[in-house]
């Protein structure tokens, strides 16, 4: 089954083209029905949300990832209120859209801090589940995060929220357009 990626941005009444992904756009939340109505009509079972976070709210620790009014949380609430369970929602779990340095993890003296990052990813996963996410999709590549996220979801009564982990990322020209789309 197709999972349709949707890139979201702040603002109102916006649909912005993505230079390196011809025919693909970023949408403000109020414009999501342009694509969601078509997805539901064509029986696409799930969308994957990716935020384009403004640089002025990114910081070294990616704190916007835990803001219950960030783009992902707003989009989750909007989609669940308008579409109920007509379409599933998958959300990326990682810090790169929110960090000023663009890495998926916390950095101390230039080194990624695995365990400290996982603590934040668990909180991000729980927040997304609380807002209505159906599938948590960690793409951060921190060691051991899946079992810790699963335990936290189960402990907080989100047993039906699934996890779909990205297995690998590559430094290639194929991944570059995606990085532009999310601004990382």
Coordinates of C-alpha atoms in Angstrom, one line a residue:
X1 CA 0.0 0.0 0.0
X2 CA 1.2 3.5 -0.8
X3 CA 2.1 5.8 2.0
X4 CA 1.9 9.4 0.6
X5 CA 4.4 11.8 2.0
X6 CA 3.1 15.3 2.7
X7 CA 5.4 18.2 3.6
X8 CA 3.8 20.8 5.8
X9 CA 4.8 24.4 6.5
X10 CA 3.7 27.3 8.7
X11 CA 1.3 30.0 7.5
X12 CA -2.1 30.2 5.9
X13 CA -3.3 29.6 2.4
X14 CA 0.1 28.4 1.2
X15 CA 1.2 25.8 -1.3
X16 CA 4.9 26.1 -2.1
X17 CA 6.8 24.2 -4.7
X18 CA 9.9 22.3 -3.7
X19 CA 12.7 23.1 -6.2
X20 CA 14.4 19.7 -6.3
X21 CA 11.1 17.7 -6.2
X22 CA 9.2 18.8 -9.2
X23 CA 5.4 18.5 -8.8
X24 CA 5.8 18.1 -5.0
X25 CA 4.7 20.9 -2.7
X26 CA 4.7 22.1 0.9
X27 CA 1.3 22.9 2.3
X28 CA 0.0 25.0 5.1
X29 CA -2.3 23.1 7.3
X30 CA -5.4 24.8 6.0
X31 CA -4.5 23.6 2.5
X32 CA -4.0 20.0 3.4
X33 CA -7.5 19.1 2.1
X34 CA -6.2 19.8 -1.4
X35 CA -4.1 16.6 -1.1
X36 CA -6.0 14.7 1.6
X37 CA -9.3 14.7 -0.3
X38 CA -7.6 13.2 -3.3
X39 CA -5.8 10.6 -1.2
X40 CA -9.0 9.5 0.5
X41 CA -10.9 9.4 -2.9
X42 CA -8.1 7.3 -4.4
X43 CA -8.1 4.9 -1.3
X44 CA -4.6 5.8 -0.2
X45 CA -4.5 4.3 3.3
X46 CA -1.9 6.5 4.9
X47 CA 0.0 9.8 4.7
X48 CA 3.4 10.5 6.2
X49 CA 3.8 14.0 7.6
X50 CA 7.1 15.9 7.4
X51 CA 7.5 19.4 8.8
X52 CA 9.4 22.3 7.2
X53 CA 10.4 24.1 10.4
X54 CA 11.3 27.8 10.2
X55 CA 14.9 28.4 11.0
X56 CA 14.1 31.0 13.7
X57 CA 12.5 28.3 15.9
X58 CA 15.1 25.7 15.4
X59 CA 17.7 25.4 18.2
X60 CA 20.7 23.3 19.1
X61 CA 18.6 20.7 21.1
X62 CA 15.5 20.5 18.8
X63 CA 13.1 21.6 21.5
X64 CA 10.4 22.4 18.9
X65 CA 10.0 18.6 18.5
X66 CA 8.3 18.6 21.9
X67 CA 6.0 21.6 21.4
X68 CA 2.4 20.5 21.4
X69 CA 1.7 23.3 19.0
X70 CA 4.4 22.5 16.5
X71 CA 3.5 21.8 12.8
X72 CA 3.1 18.1 13.2
X73 CA 0.8 18.3 16.2
X74 CA -1.3 21.0 14.6
X75 CA -1.6 18.9 11.4
X76 CA -2.5 15.7 13.4
X77 CA -5.3 17.5 15.3
X78 CA -6.6 19.0 12.0
X79 CA -6.6 15.8 10.1
X80 CA -8.1 13.7 12.9
X81 CA -10.9 16.3 13.4
X82 CA -11.7 16.6 9.7
X83 CA -11.0 13.1 8.5
X84 CA -11.5 11.0 11.6
X85 CA -10.2 7.6 10.6
X86 CA -10.7 7.8 6.9
X87 CA -6.9 7.9 6.4
X88 CA -4.0 6.8 8.6
X89 CA -1.3 9.2 9.7
X90 CA 2.4 8.3 10.0
X91 CA 4.8 10.8 11.7
X92 CA 8.6 11.0 11.4
X93 CA 10.4 10.8 14.8
X94 CA 13.7 12.5 14.6
X95 CA 15.3 15.8 15.6
X96 CA 16.8 16.9 12.3
X97 CA 13.8 19.1 11.2
X98 CA 14.1 20.9 14.6
X99 CA 17.8 21.3 15.2
X100 CA 19.9 24.3 14.1
X101 CA 22.8 21.9 13.2
X102 CA 20.6 19.5 11.2
X103 CA 21.5 16.3 12.9
X104 CA 19.0 13.7 14.1
X105 CA 20.6 13.6 17.6
X106 CA 21.9 15.8 20.3
X107 CA 25.4 16.9 19.9
X108 CA 28.0 17.5 22.6
X109 CA 31.5 18.5 21.4
X110 CA 30.6 17.3 17.9
X111 CA 29.5 13.8 19.0
X112 CA 26.0 12.5 18.8
X113 CA 24.6 11.5 22.2
X114 CA 22.7 8.3 21.7
X115 CA 21.0 7.8 25.0
X116 CA 20.2 11.4 25.7
X117 CA 18.7 11.6 22.2
X118 CA 16.5 8.6 22.8
X119 CA 15.0 10.2 25.9
X120 CA 13.8 13.1 23.7
X121 CA 12.6 10.7 20.9
X122 CA 10.5 8.8 23.4
X123 CA 8.8 12.1 24.5
X124 CA 8.3 13.1 20.8
X125 CA 6.7 9.7 20.1
X126 CA 4.4 10.0 23.1
X127 CA 3.4 13.5 22.1
X128 CA 2.6 12.4 18.5
X129 CA 0.6 9.4 19.7
X130 CA -1.4 11.7 22.1
X131 CA -2.2 14.0 19.1
X132 CA -3.5 11.1 17.1
X133 CA -0.6 9.6 15.1
X134 CA -1.3 6.0 14.0
X135 CA 2.2 5.0 13.1
X136 CA 5.4 6.3 14.7
X137 CA 8.3 6.3 12.2
X138 CA 11.7 6.8 13.8
X139 CA 14.2 7.8 11.2
X140 CA 16.9 9.0 13.7
X141 CA 19.1 5.9 13.7
X142 CA 19.9 6.0 17.4
X143 CA 20.8 2.5 18.8
X144 CA 18.1 0.9 20.8
X145 CA 15.4 3.4 20.4
X146 CA 12.7 1.1 19.0
X147 CA 12.3 -1.1 22.1
X148 CA 12.3 1.9 24.4
X149 CA 9.7 3.8 22.3
X150 CA 7.5 0.6 22.2
X151 CA 7.7 0.2 26.0
X152 CA 6.8 3.8 26.5
X153 CA 3.9 3.7 24.1
X154 CA 2.5 0.5 25.8
X155 CA 3.0 1.9 29.3
X156 CA 1.0 5.0 28.3
X157 CA -1.8 3.0 26.8
X158 CA -0.9 3.6 23.1
X159 CA -0.7 -0.1 22.4
X160 CA -2.4 0.3 19.0
X161 CA 0.1 2.9 17.8
X162 CA 2.4 1.1 15.4
X163 CA 6.1 1.6 14.8
X164 CA 7.7 1.6 11.4
X165 CA 11.4 2.3 11.7
X166 CA 13.6 3.5 8.9
X167 CA 16.5 1.0 8.6
X168 CA 19.1 3.1 6.9
X169 CA 19.9 6.5 5.4
X170 CA 22.4 7.2 2.8
X171 CA 24.5 10.3 1.9
X172 CA 23.4 10.3 -1.8
X173 CA 21.9 12.6 -4.3
X174 CA 18.7 10.7 -4.0
X175 CA 18.2 11.8 -0.4
X176 CA 19.2 15.4 -1.1
X177 CA 15.8 16.6 -2.4
X178 CA 14.1 15.3 0.7
X179 CA 16.6 17.2 2.9
X180 CA 15.6 20.3 1.0
X181 CA 11.9 19.6 1.4
X182 CA 12.2 19.5 5.2
X183 CA 14.9 22.1 5.4
X184 CA 17.5 20.1 7.2

